[in-house]
PDB file of C-alpha atoms in Angstrom:
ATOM      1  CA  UNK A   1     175.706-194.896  21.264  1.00 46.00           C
ATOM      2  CA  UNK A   2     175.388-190.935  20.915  1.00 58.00           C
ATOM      3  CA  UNK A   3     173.760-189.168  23.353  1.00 66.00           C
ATOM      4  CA  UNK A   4     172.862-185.645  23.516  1.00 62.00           C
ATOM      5  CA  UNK A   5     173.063-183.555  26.443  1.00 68.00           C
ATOM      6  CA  UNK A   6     170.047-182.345  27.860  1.00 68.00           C
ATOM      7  CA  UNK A   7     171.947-178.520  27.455  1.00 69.00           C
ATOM      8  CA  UNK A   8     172.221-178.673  24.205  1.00 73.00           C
ATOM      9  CA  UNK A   9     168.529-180.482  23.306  1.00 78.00           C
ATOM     10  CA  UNK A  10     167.156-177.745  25.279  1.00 77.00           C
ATOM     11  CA  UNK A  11     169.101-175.656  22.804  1.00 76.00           C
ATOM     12  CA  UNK A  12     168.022-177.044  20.054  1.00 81.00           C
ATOM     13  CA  UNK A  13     164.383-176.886  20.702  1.00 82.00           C
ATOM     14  CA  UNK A  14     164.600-173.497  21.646  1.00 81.00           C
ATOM     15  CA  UNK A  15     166.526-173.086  17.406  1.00 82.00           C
ATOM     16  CA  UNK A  16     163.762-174.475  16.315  1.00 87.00           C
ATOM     17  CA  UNK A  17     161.208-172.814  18.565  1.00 86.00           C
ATOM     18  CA  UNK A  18     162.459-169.658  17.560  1.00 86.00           C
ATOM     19  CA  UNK A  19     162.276-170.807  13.708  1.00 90.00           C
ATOM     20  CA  UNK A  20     158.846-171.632  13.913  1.00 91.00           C
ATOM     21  CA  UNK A  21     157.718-168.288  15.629  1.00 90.00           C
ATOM     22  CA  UNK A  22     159.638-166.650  13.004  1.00 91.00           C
ATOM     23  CA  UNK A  23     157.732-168.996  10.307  1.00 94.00           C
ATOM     24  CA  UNK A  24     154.613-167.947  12.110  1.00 93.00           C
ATOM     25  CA  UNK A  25     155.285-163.701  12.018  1.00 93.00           C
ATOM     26  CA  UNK A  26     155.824-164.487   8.506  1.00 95.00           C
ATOM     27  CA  UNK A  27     152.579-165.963   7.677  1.00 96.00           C
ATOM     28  CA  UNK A  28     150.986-163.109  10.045  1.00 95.00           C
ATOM     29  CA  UNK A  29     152.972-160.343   7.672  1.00 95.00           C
ATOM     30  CA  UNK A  30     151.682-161.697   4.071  1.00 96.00           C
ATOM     31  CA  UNK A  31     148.566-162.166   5.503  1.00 96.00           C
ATOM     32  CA  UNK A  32     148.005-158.609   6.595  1.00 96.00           C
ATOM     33  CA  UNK A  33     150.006-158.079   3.009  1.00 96.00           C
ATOM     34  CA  UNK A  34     147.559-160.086   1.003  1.00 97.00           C
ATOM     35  CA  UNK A  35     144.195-158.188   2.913  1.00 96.00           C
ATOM     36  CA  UNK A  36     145.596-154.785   2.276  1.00 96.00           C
ATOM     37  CA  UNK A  37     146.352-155.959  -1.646  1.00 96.00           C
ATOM     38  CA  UNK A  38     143.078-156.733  -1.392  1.00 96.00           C
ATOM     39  CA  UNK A  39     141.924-153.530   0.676  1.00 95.00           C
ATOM     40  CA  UNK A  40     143.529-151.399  -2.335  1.00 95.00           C
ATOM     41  CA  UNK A  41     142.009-153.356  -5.241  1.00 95.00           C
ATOM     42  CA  UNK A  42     138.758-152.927  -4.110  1.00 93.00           C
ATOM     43  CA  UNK A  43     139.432-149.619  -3.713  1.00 91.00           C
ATOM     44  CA  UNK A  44     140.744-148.740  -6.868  1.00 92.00           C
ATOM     45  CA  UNK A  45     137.990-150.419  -8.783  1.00 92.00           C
ATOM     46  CA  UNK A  46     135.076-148.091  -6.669  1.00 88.00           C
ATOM     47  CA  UNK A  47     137.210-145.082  -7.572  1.00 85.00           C
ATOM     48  CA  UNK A  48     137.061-146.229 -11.312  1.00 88.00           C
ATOM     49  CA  UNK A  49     133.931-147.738 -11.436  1.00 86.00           C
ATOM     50  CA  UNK A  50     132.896-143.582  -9.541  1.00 80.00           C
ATOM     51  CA  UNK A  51     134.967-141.600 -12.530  1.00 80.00           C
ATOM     52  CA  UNK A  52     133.373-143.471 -15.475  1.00 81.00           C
ATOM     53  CA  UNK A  53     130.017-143.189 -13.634  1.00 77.00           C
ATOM     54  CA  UNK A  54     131.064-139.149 -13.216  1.00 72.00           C
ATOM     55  CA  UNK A  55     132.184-139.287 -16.705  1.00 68.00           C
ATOM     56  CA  UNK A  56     129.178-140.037 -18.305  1.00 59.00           C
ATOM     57  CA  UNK A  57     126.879-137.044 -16.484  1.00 62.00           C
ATOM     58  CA  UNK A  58     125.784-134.344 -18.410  1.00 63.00           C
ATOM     59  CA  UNK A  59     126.589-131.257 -16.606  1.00 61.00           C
ATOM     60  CA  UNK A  60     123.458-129.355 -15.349  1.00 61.00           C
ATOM     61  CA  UNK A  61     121.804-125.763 -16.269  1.00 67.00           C
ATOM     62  CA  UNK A  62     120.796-125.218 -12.873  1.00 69.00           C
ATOM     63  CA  UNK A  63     123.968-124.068 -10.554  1.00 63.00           C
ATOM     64  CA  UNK A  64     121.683-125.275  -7.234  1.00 62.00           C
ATOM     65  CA  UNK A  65     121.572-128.984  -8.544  1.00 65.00           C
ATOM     66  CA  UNK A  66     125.277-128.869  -9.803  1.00 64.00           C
ATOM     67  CA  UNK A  67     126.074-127.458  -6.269  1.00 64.00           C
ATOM     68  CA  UNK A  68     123.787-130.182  -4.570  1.00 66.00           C
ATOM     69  CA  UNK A  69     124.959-132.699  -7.028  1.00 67.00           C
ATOM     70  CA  UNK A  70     128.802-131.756  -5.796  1.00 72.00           C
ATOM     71  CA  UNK A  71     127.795-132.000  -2.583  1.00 75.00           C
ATOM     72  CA  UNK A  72     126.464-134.715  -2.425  1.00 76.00           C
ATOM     73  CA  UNK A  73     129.627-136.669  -4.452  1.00 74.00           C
ATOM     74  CA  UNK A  74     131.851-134.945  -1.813  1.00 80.00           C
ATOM     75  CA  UNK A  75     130.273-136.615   1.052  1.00 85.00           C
ATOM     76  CA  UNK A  76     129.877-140.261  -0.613  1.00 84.00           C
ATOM     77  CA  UNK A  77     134.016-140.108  -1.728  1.00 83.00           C
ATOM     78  CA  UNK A  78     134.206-139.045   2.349  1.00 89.00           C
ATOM     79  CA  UNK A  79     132.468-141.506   3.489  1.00 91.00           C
ATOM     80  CA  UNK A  80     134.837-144.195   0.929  1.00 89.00           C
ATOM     81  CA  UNK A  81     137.663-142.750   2.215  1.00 90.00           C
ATOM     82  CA  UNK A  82     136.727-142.953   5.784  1.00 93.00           C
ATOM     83  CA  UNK A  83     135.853-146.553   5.058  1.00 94.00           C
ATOM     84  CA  UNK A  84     138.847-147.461   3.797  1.00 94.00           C
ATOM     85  CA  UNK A  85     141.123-145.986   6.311  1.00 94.00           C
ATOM     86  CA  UNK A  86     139.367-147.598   8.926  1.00 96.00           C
ATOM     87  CA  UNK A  87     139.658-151.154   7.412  1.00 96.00           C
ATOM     88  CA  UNK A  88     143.645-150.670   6.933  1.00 96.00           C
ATOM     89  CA  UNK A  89     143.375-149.642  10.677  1.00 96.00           C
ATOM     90  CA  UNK A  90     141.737-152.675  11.491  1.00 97.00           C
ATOM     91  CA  UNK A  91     144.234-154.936   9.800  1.00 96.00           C
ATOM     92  CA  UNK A  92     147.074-153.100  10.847  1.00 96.00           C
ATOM     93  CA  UNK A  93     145.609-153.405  14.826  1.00 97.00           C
ATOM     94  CA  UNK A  94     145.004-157.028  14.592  1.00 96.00           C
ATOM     95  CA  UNK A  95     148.838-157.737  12.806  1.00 96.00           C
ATOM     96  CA  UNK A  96     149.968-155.758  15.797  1.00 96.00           C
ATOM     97  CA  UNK A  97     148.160-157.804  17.889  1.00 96.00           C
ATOM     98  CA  UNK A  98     148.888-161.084  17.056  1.00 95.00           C
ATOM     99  CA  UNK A  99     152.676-159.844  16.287  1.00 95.00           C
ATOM    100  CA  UNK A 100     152.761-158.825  20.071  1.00 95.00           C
ATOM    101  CA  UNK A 101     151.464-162.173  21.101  1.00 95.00           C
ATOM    102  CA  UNK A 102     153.560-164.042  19.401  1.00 93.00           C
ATOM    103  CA  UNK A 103     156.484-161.976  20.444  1.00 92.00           C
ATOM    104  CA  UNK A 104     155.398-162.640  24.499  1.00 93.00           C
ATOM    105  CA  UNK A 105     154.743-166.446  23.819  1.00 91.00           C
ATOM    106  CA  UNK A 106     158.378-167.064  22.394  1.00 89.00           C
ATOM    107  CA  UNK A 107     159.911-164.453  24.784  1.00 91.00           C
ATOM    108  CA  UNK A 108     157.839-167.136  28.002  1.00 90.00           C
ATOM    109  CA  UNK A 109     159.457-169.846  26.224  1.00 87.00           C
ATOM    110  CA  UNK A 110     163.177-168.543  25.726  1.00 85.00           C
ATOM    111  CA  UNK A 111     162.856-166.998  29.013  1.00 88.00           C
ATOM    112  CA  UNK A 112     162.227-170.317  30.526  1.00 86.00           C
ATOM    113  CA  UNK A 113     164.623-172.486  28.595  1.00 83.00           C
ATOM    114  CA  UNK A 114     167.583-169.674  29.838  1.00 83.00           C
ATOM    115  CA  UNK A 115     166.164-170.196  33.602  1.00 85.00           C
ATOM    116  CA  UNK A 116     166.569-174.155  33.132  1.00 82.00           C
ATOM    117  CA  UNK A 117     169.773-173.978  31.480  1.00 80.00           C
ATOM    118  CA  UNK A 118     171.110-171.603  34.085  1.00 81.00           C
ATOM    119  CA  UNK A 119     169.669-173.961  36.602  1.00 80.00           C
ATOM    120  CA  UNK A 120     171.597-176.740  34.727  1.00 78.00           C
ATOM    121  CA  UNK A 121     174.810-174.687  35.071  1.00 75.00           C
ATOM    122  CA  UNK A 122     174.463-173.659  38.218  1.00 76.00           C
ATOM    123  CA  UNK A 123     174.653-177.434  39.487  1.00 77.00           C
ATOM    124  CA  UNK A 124     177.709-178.079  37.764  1.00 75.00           C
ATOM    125  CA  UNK A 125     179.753-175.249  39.281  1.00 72.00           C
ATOM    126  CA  UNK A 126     182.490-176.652  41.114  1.00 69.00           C
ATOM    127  CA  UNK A 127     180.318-176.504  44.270  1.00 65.00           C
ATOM    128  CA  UNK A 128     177.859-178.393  42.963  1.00 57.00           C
ATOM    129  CA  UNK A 129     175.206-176.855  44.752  1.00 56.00           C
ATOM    130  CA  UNK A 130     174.292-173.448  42.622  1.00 50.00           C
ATOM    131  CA  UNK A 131     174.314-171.258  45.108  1.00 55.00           C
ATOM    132  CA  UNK A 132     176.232-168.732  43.329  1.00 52.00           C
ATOM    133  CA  UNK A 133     173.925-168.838  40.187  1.00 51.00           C
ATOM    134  CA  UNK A 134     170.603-169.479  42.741  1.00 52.00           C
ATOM    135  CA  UNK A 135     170.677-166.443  44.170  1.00 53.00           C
ATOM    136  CA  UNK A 136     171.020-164.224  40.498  1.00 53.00           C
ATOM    137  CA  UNK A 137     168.227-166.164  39.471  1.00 52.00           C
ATOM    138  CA  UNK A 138     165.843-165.876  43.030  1.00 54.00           C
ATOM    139  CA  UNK A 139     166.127-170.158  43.132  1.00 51.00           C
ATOM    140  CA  UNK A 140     168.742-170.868  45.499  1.00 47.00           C
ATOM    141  CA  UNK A 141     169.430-174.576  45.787  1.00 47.00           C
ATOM    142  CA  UNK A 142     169.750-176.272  48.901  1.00 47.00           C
ATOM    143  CA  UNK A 143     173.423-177.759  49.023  1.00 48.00           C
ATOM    144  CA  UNK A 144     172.939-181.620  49.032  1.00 50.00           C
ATOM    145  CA  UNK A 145     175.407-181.590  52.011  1.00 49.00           C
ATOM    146  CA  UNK A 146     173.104-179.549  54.580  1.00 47.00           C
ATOM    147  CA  UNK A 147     170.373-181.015  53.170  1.00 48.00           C
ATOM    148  CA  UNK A 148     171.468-184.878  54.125  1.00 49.00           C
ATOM    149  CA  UNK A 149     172.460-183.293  57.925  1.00 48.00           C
ATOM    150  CA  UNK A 150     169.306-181.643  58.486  1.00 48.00           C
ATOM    151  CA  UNK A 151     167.480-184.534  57.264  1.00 49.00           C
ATOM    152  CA  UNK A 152     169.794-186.781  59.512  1.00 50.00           C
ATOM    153  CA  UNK A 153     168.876-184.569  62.477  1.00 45.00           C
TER     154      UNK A 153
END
């Protein structure tokens, strides 16, 4: 029969813990990839859909209304522009986001496997009782010894 050591299971899941967050950043990245695709088709069909509407204006005898006219063209192309920049801002916040919580929930999760395999290692030093790892790691372990003669007290 072929057992596996606890060690290296905990290993193992923590391999394939770390594959999965990686498979999960991936899917975060072509998301954000795919909505800024998106973001910039949209965009350049208003800016086409603008230049054929410009395209087809006669120009104007009066100077005021071709002044107000330009104007007026400025601000709306402003006002896209603002638009759009905000709205790749937005995506680019919430990949951040979710990028930085994924990072903390797998750095949790490989900080506590380390702290159980140290733990694990720290009981098979050739005291046995891991008080040379306990301290390093703030969870000193009570030597089995002492602990039988204070309980036989």
């Amino acid at each position: 029969m072929n057992t596996v050591h606890p060690s290296a299971q905990k290993l193992a899941d923590t391999a394939r813990n770390s594959i999965q967050m990686f498979q999960e950043m991936a899917e975060v990245v072509f998301s954000a990839s795919e909505q800024i695709v998106n973001l910039n088709l949209e965009a350049a069909r208003s800016m086409c859909a603008y230049a054929s509407s410009q395209a087809a204006k006669p120009v104007k005898p009066d100077l005021h209304m071709n002044l107000a006219g330009s104007a007026q063209a400025q601000t709306e192309n402003f006002e896209r522009a603002s638009t759009y920049l905000r709205n790749v801002s937005d995506i680019c916040l919430r990949t951040q986001t979710e990028m930085a919580e994924l990072g903390a929930r797998h750095f949790n999760e490989v900080n506590e496997s380390m702290q159980t395999l140290m733990g694990e290692v720290a009981r098979m030093t050739p005291l046995g009782n891991g008080q040379m790892f306990g301290a390093a790691m703030g969870t000193a372990v009570v030597p089995k010894q002492a602990a039988s003669r204070s309980s036989a007290s």
